Amino acid sequence: MKKAVFLDLESLEDIDLAALDAEFDVFETHMATAPEQVAERIRDAEVVLVNKVCLDAAALQQAPGLKLICVVATGTNNVDLVAAQQLGIQVSNCRAYGNDSVIQHVFSLLLALSTRLLDYHQAVQAGRWQQARQFCFLDFPIAELSGKTLGIVGYGNLGQGVGRIAQAFGMNLMVAQRPGGPAEPGRLPLDELLPQVDVLTLHCPLTEHTRNLLDARAFSRMKKSALLINVARGGIVDEAALAQALRSGELAGAATDVLSVEPPRDGNPLLGGDIPNLIVTPHNAWGSKEARQRIVAQTLETIQAFGRGEALRVVG
């Protein structure tokens, strides 16, 4: 194929792209692309690779040779799928590439919260151990996962993977009914599940049914000793309500890898420095080197299949 353009390479800049480069006469890469640069950069491309840059109808209409858009992520909300279909442009994404990385991150967060790892580390750095009267200090309560109940909202590949690891820790599982979906055997309505769980973990998409799913009312129904883990989407949690629940002791702890606006340039309720037992990571649960190399491998498969007249991982 003649030319491909990668509009926002930044999150994959340390990954080997030689195999992708070899598929094209010209393989043009940009670390980032501003909205006003999109149309010009894709104008003469046959294939566009994109992560989060928006490809709207106006830009797509100015790229008459464009045949394939490869989204190097799962979410495709940044591409006008209707316009792409009308213009005969195939849109393909990547799938399940980061499951192991995200599952690992969930338990990194959960174990850190349960053992108060960051509190103890910071205390040692502040000289507290050196001043202790005995060989240890136990100022922050440590909880075991064994025997605790994990509630899972979103029981696809990620939710099921988290469940398997939780069972290895000796945890009991409860699965919530799909928000906005029909009742399913073995799954509980969220209202019934919340008071029973010691840990709630979120793995569902952000939809009209899940926006602010976890709000002040939901937190009031949970145990005061409960923990919340969110590696799904920021908008699923009412962030101001979560900050208040943690400050007031209505919830024992929380960790989130996602915020409602990313990056949070104008601040966020969960970035307050006075919120106890809260861990915020910068949407990097997916980002192991192995997961990012799988993104490139899947994208290469898609491009090679397209060259053979086959369609892989098509969306829209």
C-alpha atoms as a PDB file:
ATOM      1  CA  MET A   1       0.000   0.000   0.000  1.00  0.00           C
ATOM      2  CA  LYS A   2       1.130   3.505  -0.721  1.00  0.00           C
ATOM      3  CA  LYS A   3       0.824   5.715   2.348  1.00  0.00           C
ATOM      4  CA  ALA A   4      -0.209   5.442   5.984  1.00  0.00           C
ATOM      5  CA  VAL A   5      -0.326   8.190   8.583  1.00  0.00           C
ATOM      6  CA  PHE A   6      -0.187   7.625  12.339  1.00  0.00           C
ATOM      7  CA  LEU A   7      -1.743  10.722  13.900  1.00  0.00           C
ATOM      8  CA  ASP A   8      -0.908  10.257  17.600  1.00  0.00           C
ATOM      9  CA  LEU A   9       1.948   7.872  18.210  1.00  0.00           C
ATOM     10  CA  GLU A  10       2.897   9.177  21.651  1.00  0.00           C
ATOM     11  CA  SER A  11       1.637   6.262  23.779  1.00  0.00           C
ATOM     12  CA  LEU A  12       3.395   3.750  21.500  1.00  0.00           C
ATOM     13  CA  GLU A  13       6.621   5.629  20.814  1.00  0.00           C
ATOM     14  CA  ASP A  14       8.792   3.003  22.571  1.00  0.00           C
ATOM     15  CA  ILE A  15       7.222   0.065  20.688  1.00  0.00           C
ATOM     16  CA  ASP A  16       8.832  -1.478  17.587  1.00  0.00           C
ATOM     17  CA  LEU A  17       6.873  -0.328  14.515  1.00  0.00           C
ATOM     18  CA  ALA A  18       9.216  -1.761  11.876  1.00  0.00           C
ATOM     19  CA  ALA A  19       6.704  -4.356  10.679  1.00  0.00           C
ATOM     20  CA  LEU A  20       4.060  -1.661  10.173  1.00  0.00           C
ATOM     21  CA  ASP A  21       6.523   0.564   8.334  1.00  0.00           C
ATOM     22  CA  ALA A  22       7.341  -2.286   5.957  1.00  0.00           C
ATOM     23  CA  GLU A  23       3.718  -2.489   4.759  1.00  0.00           C
ATOM     24  CA  PHE A  24       3.775   0.946   3.108  1.00  0.00           C
ATOM     25  CA  ASP A  25       5.769   2.975   0.640  1.00  0.00           C
ATOM     26  CA  VAL A  26       5.401   5.902   3.053  1.00  0.00           C
ATOM     27  CA  PHE A  27       4.719   5.509   6.789  1.00  0.00           C
ATOM     28  CA  GLU A  28       4.337   8.976   8.290  1.00  0.00           C
ATOM     29  CA  THR A  29       4.147   9.316  12.078  1.00  0.00           C
ATOM     30  CA  HIS A  30       3.239  12.199  14.369  1.00  0.00           C
ATOM     31  CA  MET A  31       3.506  12.203  18.138  1.00  0.00           C
ATOM     32  CA  ALA A  32       0.327  14.279  18.337  1.00  0.00           C
ATOM     33  CA  THR A  33      -2.057  15.988  15.934  1.00  0.00           C
ATOM     34  CA  ALA A  34      -4.114  19.085  16.712  1.00  0.00           C
ATOM     35  CA  PRO A  35      -7.694  19.276  15.389  1.00  0.00           C
ATOM     36  CA  GLU A  36      -6.774  21.875  12.791  1.00  0.00           C
ATOM     37  CA  GLN A  37      -3.992  19.606  11.441  1.00  0.00           C
ATOM     38  CA  VAL A  38      -6.093  16.468  10.877  1.00  0.00           C
ATOM     39  CA  ALA A  39      -7.520  17.163   7.425  1.00  0.00           C
ATOM     40  CA  GLU A  40      -4.169  18.122   5.913  1.00  0.00           C
ATOM     41  CA  ARG A  41      -2.315  15.146   7.402  1.00  0.00           C
ATOM     42  CA  ILE A  42      -4.796  12.519   6.188  1.00  0.00           C
ATOM     43  CA  ARG A  43      -5.541  14.133   2.811  1.00  0.00           C
ATOM     44  CA  ASP A  44      -3.457  11.758   0.675  1.00  0.00           C
ATOM     45  CA  ALA A  45      -3.361   8.737   3.008  1.00  0.00           C
ATOM     46  CA  GLU A  46      -4.726   5.307   2.148  1.00  0.00           C
ATOM     47  CA  VAL A  47      -4.575   4.144   5.785  1.00  0.00           C
ATOM     48  CA  VAL A  48      -4.846   6.209   8.962  1.00  0.00           C
ATOM     49  CA  LEU A  49      -3.776   4.936  12.369  1.00  0.00           C
ATOM     50  CA  VAL A  50      -5.294   6.818  15.276  1.00  0.00           C
ATOM     51  CA  ASN A  51      -5.694   6.534  19.011  1.00  0.00           C
ATOM     52  CA  LYS A  52      -7.647   9.483  20.391  1.00  0.00           C
ATOM     53  CA  VAL A  53      -7.512  12.145  17.672  1.00  0.00           C
ATOM     54  CA  CYS A  54     -11.004  12.910  16.364  1.00  0.00           C
ATOM     55  CA  LEU A  55     -11.796  11.995  12.764  1.00  0.00           C
ATOM     56  CA  ASP A  56     -15.031  13.795  11.919  1.00  0.00           C
ATOM     57  CA  ALA A  57     -17.046  13.818   8.715  1.00  0.00           C
ATOM     58  CA  ALA A  58     -15.470  17.061   7.478  1.00  0.00           C
ATOM     59  CA  ALA A  59     -11.947  15.661   7.721  1.00  0.00           C
ATOM     60  CA  LEU A  60     -12.880  12.295   6.208  1.00  0.00           C
ATOM     61  CA  GLN A  61     -14.540  13.971   3.231  1.00  0.00           C
ATOM     62  CA  GLN A  62     -11.231  15.660   2.407  1.00  0.00           C
ATOM     63  CA  ALA A  63      -9.361  12.348   2.175  1.00  0.00           C
ATOM     64  CA  PRO A  64     -10.599  10.820  -1.115  1.00  0.00           C
ATOM     65  CA  GLY A  65      -8.033   8.003  -1.093  1.00  0.00           C
ATOM     66  CA  LEU A  66      -8.649   6.887   2.466  1.00  0.00           C
ATOM     67  CA  LYS A  67      -9.688   3.243   2.627  1.00  0.00           C
ATOM     68  CA  LEU A  68      -8.905   2.052   6.159  1.00  0.00           C
ATOM     69  CA  ILE A  69      -8.867   3.585   9.637  1.00  0.00           C
ATOM     70  CA  CYS A  70      -7.082   1.532  12.289  1.00  0.00           C
ATOM     71  CA  VAL A  71      -7.973   2.639  15.813  1.00  0.00           C
ATOM     72  CA  VAL A  72      -5.096   1.555  18.050  1.00  0.00           C
ATOM     73  CA  ALA A  73      -7.484   1.187  20.976  1.00  0.00           C
ATOM     74  CA  THR A  74     -10.866  -0.413  21.626  1.00  0.00           C
ATOM     75  CA  GLY A  75     -13.026   2.705  21.863  1.00  0.00           C
ATOM     76  CA  THR A  76     -14.033   4.268  18.538  1.00  0.00           C
ATOM     77  CA  ASN A  77     -16.058   7.239  19.750  1.00  0.00           C
ATOM     78  CA  ASN A  78     -13.444   9.557  18.208  1.00  0.00           C
ATOM     79  CA  VAL A  79     -14.350   8.397  14.683  1.00  0.00           C
ATOM     80  CA  ASP A  80     -17.517   9.392  12.842  1.00  0.00           C
ATOM     81  CA  LEU A  81     -18.528   5.833  11.985  1.00  0.00           C
ATOM     82  CA  VAL A  82     -21.586   6.893   9.985  1.00  0.00           C
ATOM     83  CA  ALA A  83     -19.528   9.163   7.758  1.00  0.00           C
ATOM     84  CA  ALA A  84     -16.857   6.497   7.354  1.00  0.00           C
ATOM     85  CA  GLN A  85     -19.449   3.961   6.251  1.00  0.00           C
ATOM     86  CA  GLN A  86     -21.010   6.388   3.777  1.00  0.00           C
ATOM     87  CA  LEU A  87     -17.580   7.078   2.313  1.00  0.00           C
ATOM     88  CA  GLY A  88     -16.692   3.387   2.071  1.00  0.00           C
ATOM     89  CA  ILE A  89     -13.934   3.584   4.670  1.00  0.00           C
ATOM     90  CA  GLN A  90     -13.402   0.495   6.827  1.00  0.00           C
ATOM     91  CA  VAL A  91     -12.881   1.195  10.533  1.00  0.00           C
ATOM     92  CA  SER A  92     -11.183  -1.484  12.625  1.00  0.00           C
ATOM     93  CA  ASN A  93     -10.089  -1.405  16.256  1.00  0.00           C
ATOM     94  CA  CYS A  94      -8.000  -3.484  18.682  1.00  0.00           C
ATOM     95  CA  ARG A  95      -9.582  -5.815  21.199  1.00  0.00           C
ATOM     96  CA  ALA A  96      -8.663  -7.588  24.446  1.00  0.00           C
ATOM     97  CA  TYR A  97      -5.008  -6.560  24.035  1.00  0.00           C
ATOM     98  CA  GLY A  98      -4.703  -5.157  27.560  1.00  0.00           C
ATOM     99  CA  ASN A  99      -6.696  -7.633  29.645  1.00  0.00           C
ATOM    100  CA  ASP A 100      -3.717  -9.020  31.553  1.00  0.00           C
ATOM    101  CA  SER A 101      -2.282  -5.558  32.119  1.00  0.00           C
ATOM    102  CA  VAL A 102      -5.588  -4.144  33.419  1.00  0.00           C
ATOM    103  CA  ILE A 103      -6.295  -7.144  35.660  1.00  0.00           C
ATOM    104  CA  GLN A 104      -2.816  -6.835  37.146  1.00  0.00           C
ATOM    105  CA  HIS A 105      -3.417  -3.137  37.753  1.00  0.00           C
ATOM    106  CA  VAL A 106      -6.729  -3.840  39.515  1.00  0.00           C
ATOM    107  CA  PHE A 107      -4.971  -6.011  42.062  1.00  0.00           C
ATOM    108  CA  SER A 108      -2.067  -3.605  42.407  1.00  0.00           C
ATOM    109  CA  LEU A 109      -4.607  -0.979  43.460  1.00  0.00           C
ATOM    110  CA  LEU A 110      -6.664  -3.327  45.614  1.00  0.00           C
ATOM    111  CA  LEU A 111      -3.653  -4.702  47.462  1.00  0.00           C
ATOM    112  CA  ALA A 112      -2.227  -1.230  47.996  1.00  0.00           C
ATOM    113  CA  LEU A 113      -5.532  -0.083  49.522  1.00  0.00           C
ATOM    114  CA  SER A 114      -6.018  -3.208  51.632  1.00  0.00           C
ATOM    115  CA  THR A 115      -2.507  -3.134  53.063  1.00  0.00           C
ATOM    116  CA  ARG A 116      -2.363   0.695  53.254  1.00  0.00           C
ATOM    117  CA  LEU A 117       0.870   0.331  51.339  1.00  0.00           C
ATOM    118  CA  LEU A 118       1.253   3.996  50.386  1.00  0.00           C
ATOM    119  CA  ASP A 119       0.483   5.190  53.928  1.00  0.00           C
ATOM    120  CA  TYR A 120       3.168   2.928  55.392  1.00  0.00           C
ATOM    121  CA  HIS A 121       5.681   3.877  52.707  1.00  0.00           C
ATOM    122  CA  GLN A 122       5.092   7.578  53.311  1.00  0.00           C
ATOM    123  CA  ALA A 123       5.305   7.090  57.077  1.00  0.00           C
ATOM    124  CA  VAL A 124       8.672   5.344  56.763  1.00  0.00           C
ATOM    125  CA  GLN A 125       9.921   8.108  54.467  1.00  0.00           C
ATOM    126  CA  ALA A 126       8.843  10.611  57.121  1.00  0.00           C
ATOM    127  CA  GLY A 127      10.930   8.846  59.796  1.00  0.00           C
ATOM    128  CA  ARG A 128       8.098   7.139  61.696  1.00  0.00           C
ATOM    129  CA  TRP A 129       9.751   3.700  61.807  1.00  0.00           C
ATOM    130  CA  GLN A 130      12.954   5.152  63.163  1.00  0.00           C
ATOM    131  CA  GLN A 131      10.940   6.604  66.052  1.00  0.00           C
ATOM    132  CA  ALA A 132       8.870   3.470  66.776  1.00  0.00           C
ATOM    133  CA  ARG A 133       8.981   1.906  70.253  1.00  0.00           C
ATOM    134  CA  GLN A 134       9.138  -1.652  68.882  1.00  0.00           C
ATOM    135  CA  PHE A 135      10.159  -3.534  65.742  1.00  0.00           C
ATOM    136  CA  CYS A 136       7.072  -2.452  63.771  1.00  0.00           C
ATOM    137  CA  PHE A 137       4.199  -0.015  63.814  1.00  0.00           C
ATOM    138  CA  LEU A 138       0.606  -0.715  62.825  1.00  0.00           C
ATOM    139  CA  ASP A 139      -0.939   2.724  62.639  1.00  0.00           C
ATOM    140  CA  PHE A 140      -3.024   1.952  59.549  1.00  0.00           C
ATOM    141  CA  PRO A 141      -5.463  -0.987  59.564  1.00  0.00           C
ATOM    142  CA  ILE A 142      -4.496  -3.865  57.282  1.00  0.00           C
ATOM    143  CA  ALA A 143      -7.216  -6.101  55.808  1.00  0.00           C
ATOM    144  CA  GLU A 144      -6.880  -9.512  54.162  1.00  0.00           C
ATOM    145  CA  LEU A 145      -8.700 -10.237  50.933  1.00  0.00           C
ATOM    146  CA  SER A 146      -9.414 -13.850  51.835  1.00  0.00           C
ATOM    147  CA  GLY A 147     -13.042 -14.319  52.863  1.00  0.00           C
ATOM    148  CA  LYS A 148     -14.078 -10.904  51.577  1.00  0.00           C
ATOM    149  CA  THR A 149     -16.771 -10.444  48.927  1.00  0.00           C
ATOM    150  CA  LEU A 150     -15.933  -8.843  45.598  1.00  0.00           C
ATOM    151  CA  GLY A 151     -18.745  -7.242  43.603  1.00  0.00           C
ATOM    152  CA  ILE A 152     -18.183  -6.939  39.870  1.00  0.00           C
ATOM    153  CA  VAL A 153     -20.037  -4.504  37.608  1.00  0.00           C
ATOM    154  CA  GLY A 154     -19.348  -5.526  34.019  1.00  0.00           C
ATOM    155  CA  TYR A 155     -18.714  -9.245  33.601  1.00  0.00           C
ATOM    156  CA  GLY A 156     -17.047  -9.453  30.227  1.00  0.00           C
ATOM    157  CA  ASN A 157     -13.483 -10.643  29.662  1.00  0.00           C
ATOM    158  CA  LEU A 158     -12.028  -8.171  32.149  1.00  0.00           C
ATOM    159  CA  GLY A 159     -14.619  -8.743  34.855  1.00  0.00           C
ATOM    160  CA  GLN A 160     -14.296 -12.500  34.544  1.00  0.00           C
ATOM    161  CA  GLY A 161     -10.502 -12.275  34.632  1.00  0.00           C
ATOM    162  CA  VAL A 162     -10.614 -10.178  37.789  1.00  0.00           C
ATOM    163  CA  GLY A 163     -13.026 -12.701  39.276  1.00  0.00           C
ATOM    164  CA  ARG A 164     -10.638 -15.603  38.653  1.00  0.00           C
ATOM    165  CA  ILE A 165      -7.760 -13.841  40.396  1.00  0.00           C
ATOM    166  CA  ALA A 166     -10.044 -12.794  43.264  1.00  0.00           C
ATOM    167  CA  GLN A 167     -11.015 -16.415  43.822  1.00  0.00           C
ATOM    168  CA  ALA A 168      -7.331 -17.328  43.983  1.00  0.00           C
ATOM    169  CA  PHE A 169      -7.092 -14.879  46.898  1.00  0.00           C
ATOM    170  CA  GLY A 170      -9.997 -16.688  48.559  1.00  0.00           C
ATOM    171  CA  MET A 171     -12.573 -14.006  47.824  1.00  0.00           C
ATOM    172  CA  ASN A 172     -16.270 -14.638  47.207  1.00  0.00           C
ATOM    173  CA  LEU A 173     -17.835 -13.226  44.039  1.00  0.00           C
ATOM    174  CA  MET A 174     -21.050 -11.362  43.346  1.00  0.00           C
ATOM    175  CA  VAL A 175     -21.905 -10.105  39.866  1.00  0.00           C
ATOM    176  CA  ALA A 176     -24.204  -7.163  39.219  1.00  0.00           C
ATOM    177  CA  GLN A 177     -26.887  -7.235  36.569  1.00  0.00           C
ATOM    178  CA  ARG A 178     -25.958  -5.287  33.492  1.00  0.00           C
ATOM    179  CA  PRO A 179     -27.083  -1.685  34.074  1.00  0.00           C
ATOM    180  CA  GLY A 180     -30.058  -1.064  31.817  1.00  0.00           C
ATOM    181  CA  GLY A 181     -30.161  -4.723  30.784  1.00  0.00           C
ATOM    182  CA  PRO A 182     -32.534  -7.577  31.594  1.00  0.00           C
ATOM    183  CA  ALA A 183     -32.350  -9.733  34.697  1.00  0.00           C
ATOM    184  CA  GLU A 184     -29.917 -12.629  34.332  1.00  0.00           C
ATOM    185  CA  PRO A 185     -29.587 -15.782  36.441  1.00  0.00           C
ATOM    186  CA  GLY A 186     -26.954 -15.509  39.144  1.00  0.00           C
ATOM    187  CA  ARG A 187     -26.679 -11.718  38.915  1.00  0.00           C
ATOM    188  CA  LEU A 188     -27.995  -9.198  41.397  1.00  0.00           C
ATOM    189  CA  PRO A 189     -29.487  -5.737  40.892  1.00  0.00           C
ATOM    190  CA  LEU A 190     -26.868  -3.194  41.907  1.00  0.00           C
ATOM    191  CA  ASP A 191     -28.980  -1.924  44.809  1.00  0.00           C
ATOM    192  CA  GLU A 192     -29.033  -5.433  46.296  1.00  0.00           C
ATOM    193  CA  LEU A 193     -25.367  -6.064  45.641  1.00  0.00           C
ATOM    194  CA  LEU A 194     -23.938  -2.868  47.132  1.00  0.00           C
ATOM    195  CA  PRO A 195     -24.635  -3.548  50.837  1.00  0.00           C
ATOM    196  CA  GLN A 196     -23.125  -7.031  50.601  1.00  0.00           C
ATOM    197  CA  VAL A 197     -19.723  -6.398  49.058  1.00  0.00           C
ATOM    198  CA  ASP A 198     -16.400  -5.549  50.660  1.00  0.00           C
ATOM    199  CA  VAL A 199     -14.882  -4.477  47.346  1.00  0.00           C
ATOM    200  CA  LEU A 200     -16.666  -3.140  44.263  1.00  0.00           C
ATOM    201  CA  THR A 201     -14.810  -3.159  40.945  1.00  0.00           C
ATOM    202  CA  LEU A 202     -16.040  -1.535  37.728  1.00  0.00           C
ATOM    203  CA  HIS A 203     -15.497  -2.971  34.239  1.00  0.00           C
ATOM    204  CA  CYS A 204     -18.518  -1.686  32.311  1.00  0.00           C
ATOM    205  CA  PRO A 205     -18.642   0.855  29.466  1.00  0.00           C
ATOM    206  CA  LEU A 206     -19.841   4.420  29.954  1.00  0.00           C
ATOM    207  CA  THR A 207     -23.397   4.569  28.591  1.00  0.00           C
ATOM    208  CA  GLU A 208     -26.613   6.396  29.366  1.00  0.00           C
ATOM    209  CA  HIS A 209     -27.321   3.634  31.875  1.00  0.00           C
ATOM    210  CA  THR A 210     -23.951   3.782  33.651  1.00  0.00           C
ATOM    211  CA  ARG A 211     -23.218   7.518  33.815  1.00  0.00           C
ATOM    212  CA  ASN A 212     -22.964   8.458  37.519  1.00  0.00           C
ATOM    213  CA  LEU A 213     -23.979   4.894  38.364  1.00  0.00           C
ATOM    214  CA  LEU A 214     -22.022   5.216  41.597  1.00  0.00           C
ATOM    215  CA  ASP A 215     -23.403   8.354  43.242  1.00  0.00           C
ATOM    216  CA  ALA A 216     -24.010   9.573  46.793  1.00  0.00           C
ATOM    217  CA  ARG A 217     -26.985   7.265  47.198  1.00  0.00           C
ATOM    218  CA  ALA A 218     -24.956   4.254  46.066  1.00  0.00           C
ATOM    219  CA  PHE A 219     -22.131   5.054  48.461  1.00  0.00           C
ATOM    220  CA  SER A 220     -24.614   5.368  51.324  1.00  0.00           C
ATOM    221  CA  ARG A 221     -25.713   1.782  50.667  1.00  0.00           C
ATOM    222  CA  MET A 222     -22.198   0.362  50.864  1.00  0.00           C
ATOM    223  CA  LYS A 223     -20.348  -0.821  53.954  1.00  0.00           C
ATOM    224  CA  LYS A 224     -18.181   1.822  55.581  1.00  0.00           C
ATOM    225  CA  SER A 225     -15.337  -0.677  55.339  1.00  0.00           C
ATOM    226  CA  ALA A 226     -15.832  -1.160  51.573  1.00  0.00           C
ATOM    227  CA  LEU A 227     -13.354  -0.314  48.816  1.00  0.00           C
ATOM    228  CA  LEU A 228     -14.082   0.875  45.253  1.00  0.00           C
ATOM    229  CA  ILE A 229     -11.880   0.175  42.222  1.00  0.00           C
ATOM    230  CA  ASN A 230     -12.591   1.922  38.911  1.00  0.00           C
ATOM    231  CA  VAL A 231     -10.556   0.996  35.832  1.00  0.00           C
ATOM    232  CA  ALA A 232     -13.520   1.481  33.478  1.00  0.00           C
ATOM    233  CA  ARG A 233     -14.493   5.106  32.728  1.00  0.00           C
ATOM    234  CA  GLY A 234     -14.480   8.183  34.936  1.00  0.00           C
ATOM    235  CA  GLY A 235     -18.051   9.221  34.220  1.00  0.00           C
ATOM    236  CA  ILE A 236     -19.403   6.027  35.790  1.00  0.00           C
ATOM    237  CA  VAL A 237     -18.580   7.497  39.199  1.00  0.00           C
ATOM    238  CA  ASP A 238     -19.887  10.789  40.569  1.00  0.00           C
ATOM    239  CA  GLU A 239     -16.454  12.126  41.475  1.00  0.00           C
ATOM    240  CA  ALA A 240     -17.598  14.827  43.898  1.00  0.00           C
ATOM    241  CA  ALA A 241     -19.763  12.283  45.730  1.00  0.00           C
ATOM    242  CA  LEU A 242     -16.848   9.853  45.963  1.00  0.00           C
ATOM    243  CA  ALA A 243     -14.540  12.532  47.343  1.00  0.00           C
ATOM    244  CA  GLN A 244     -17.145  13.384  49.989  1.00  0.00           C
ATOM    245  CA  ALA A 245     -17.730   9.721  50.876  1.00  0.00           C
ATOM    246  CA  LEU A 246     -14.012   9.225  51.470  1.00  0.00           C
ATOM    247  CA  ARG A 247     -13.595  12.418  53.464  1.00  0.00           C
ATOM    248  CA  SER A 248     -16.572  11.582  55.682  1.00  0.00           C
ATOM    249  CA  GLY A 249     -15.559   7.967  56.240  1.00  0.00           C
ATOM    250  CA  GLU A 250     -18.650   6.661  54.475  1.00  0.00           C
ATOM    251  CA  LEU A 251     -16.281   4.593  52.326  1.00  0.00           C
ATOM    252  CA  ALA A 252     -12.967   3.144  53.516  1.00  0.00           C
ATOM    253  CA  GLY A 253     -10.974   3.631  50.342  1.00  0.00           C
ATOM    254  CA  ALA A 254     -10.997   3.917  46.580  1.00  0.00           C
ATOM    255  CA  ALA A 255      -8.697   3.747  43.596  1.00  0.00           C
ATOM    256  CA  THR A 256      -9.339   5.011  40.096  1.00  0.00           C
ATOM    257  CA  ASP A 257      -7.335   4.815  36.898  1.00  0.00           C
ATOM    258  CA  VAL A 258      -9.808   7.057  35.064  1.00  0.00           C
ATOM    259  CA  LEU A 259     -11.352  10.490  35.435  1.00  0.00           C
ATOM    260  CA  SER A 260     -14.330  12.112  33.732  1.00  0.00           C
ATOM    261  CA  VAL A 261     -12.044  14.480  31.804  1.00  0.00           C
ATOM    262  CA  GLU A 262      -8.561  13.351  30.800  1.00  0.00           C
ATOM    263  CA  PRO A 263      -6.095  14.887  31.213  1.00  0.00           C
ATOM    264  CA  PRO A 264      -7.649  16.849  34.095  1.00  0.00           C
ATOM    265  CA  ARG A 265      -6.242  20.229  33.120  1.00  0.00           C
ATOM    266  CA  ASP A 266      -8.931  22.182  34.974  1.00  0.00           C
ATOM    267  CA  GLY A 267      -8.790  20.144  38.162  1.00  0.00           C
ATOM    268  CA  ASN A 268     -11.008  17.348  39.442  1.00  0.00           C
ATOM    269  CA  PRO A 269     -12.752  16.639  42.773  1.00  0.00           C
ATOM    270  CA  LEU A 270     -10.608  13.513  43.204  1.00  0.00           C
ATOM    271  CA  LEU A 271      -7.328  15.433  42.982  1.00  0.00           C
ATOM    272  CA  GLY A 272      -7.797  17.164  46.327  1.00  0.00           C
ATOM    273  CA  GLY A 273      -4.819  16.537  48.580  1.00  0.00           C
ATOM    274  CA  ASP A 274      -6.948  15.921  51.678  1.00  0.00           C
ATOM    275  CA  ILE A 275      -8.820  12.801  50.499  1.00  0.00           C
ATOM    276  CA  PRO A 276      -7.870   9.789  52.651  1.00  0.00           C
ATOM    277  CA  ASN A 277      -7.000   6.351  51.255  1.00  0.00           C
ATOM    278  CA  LEU A 278      -7.490   7.318  47.628  1.00  0.00           C
ATOM    279  CA  ILE A 279      -5.169   6.251  44.811  1.00  0.00           C
ATOM    280  CA  VAL A 280      -5.387   7.922  41.397  1.00  0.00           C
ATOM    281  CA  THR A 281      -3.353   6.591  38.470  1.00  0.00           C
ATOM    282  CA  PRO A 282      -3.176   8.311  35.047  1.00  0.00           C
ATOM    283  CA  HIS A 283      -5.239   5.938  32.855  1.00  0.00           C
ATOM    284  CA  ASN A 284      -2.249   3.632  32.518  1.00  0.00           C
ATOM    285  CA  ALA A 285      -3.771   0.291  33.589  1.00  0.00           C
ATOM    286  CA  TRP A 286      -3.729  -0.848  29.953  1.00  0.00           C
ATOM    287  CA  GLY A 287      -0.193   0.285  29.274  1.00  0.00           C
ATOM    288  CA  SER A 288       2.194  -2.615  29.868  1.00  0.00           C
ATOM    289  CA  LYS A 289       4.791  -2.924  27.144  1.00  0.00           C
ATOM    290  CA  GLU A 290       3.393  -6.343  26.280  1.00  0.00           C
ATOM    291  CA  ALA A 291      -0.137  -4.956  25.862  1.00  0.00           C
ATOM    292  CA  ARG A 292       1.068  -2.113  23.681  1.00  0.00           C
ATOM    293  CA  GLN A 293       3.062  -4.509  21.510  1.00  0.00           C
ATOM    294  CA  ARG A 294      -0.141  -6.551  21.064  1.00  0.00           C
ATOM    295  CA  ILE A 295      -1.843  -3.378  19.792  1.00  0.00           C
ATOM    296  CA  VAL A 296       0.783  -3.090  17.079  1.00  0.00           C
ATOM    297  CA  ALA A 297       0.493  -6.808  16.268  1.00  0.00           C
ATOM    298  CA  GLN A 298      -3.297  -6.600  15.933  1.00  0.00           C
ATOM    299  CA  THR A 299      -3.038  -3.465  13.795  1.00  0.00           C
ATOM    300  CA  LEU A 300      -0.552  -5.216  11.519  1.00  0.00           C
ATOM    301  CA  GLU A 301      -2.932  -8.190  11.207  1.00  0.00           C
ATOM    302  CA  THR A 302      -5.758  -5.827  10.262  1.00  0.00           C
ATOM    303  CA  ILE A 303      -3.680  -4.055   7.610  1.00  0.00           C
ATOM    304  CA  GLN A 304      -2.391  -7.292   6.101  1.00  0.00           C
ATOM    305  CA  ALA A 305      -5.895  -8.781   6.031  1.00  0.00           C
ATOM    306  CA  PHE A 306      -7.217  -5.632   4.358  1.00  0.00           C
ATOM    307  CA  GLY A 307      -4.551  -5.972   1.686  1.00  0.00           C
ATOM    308  CA  ARG A 308      -5.871  -9.488   0.992  1.00  0.00           C
ATOM    309  CA  GLY A 309      -9.422  -8.233   0.717  1.00  0.00           C
ATOM    310  CA  GLU A 310     -10.403  -9.506   4.189  1.00  0.00           C
ATOM    311  CA  ALA A 311     -11.887  -7.542   7.090  1.00  0.00           C
ATOM    312  CA  LEU A 312     -10.733  -7.915  10.698  1.00  0.00           C
ATOM    313  CA  ARG A 313     -12.183  -6.341  13.860  1.00  0.00           C
ATOM    314  CA  VAL A 314     -14.519  -4.088  11.906  1.00  0.00           C
ATOM    315  CA  VAL A 315     -16.678  -1.642  13.873  1.00  0.00           C
ATOM    316  CA  GLY A 316     -19.647   0.439  12.883  1.00  0.00           C
END
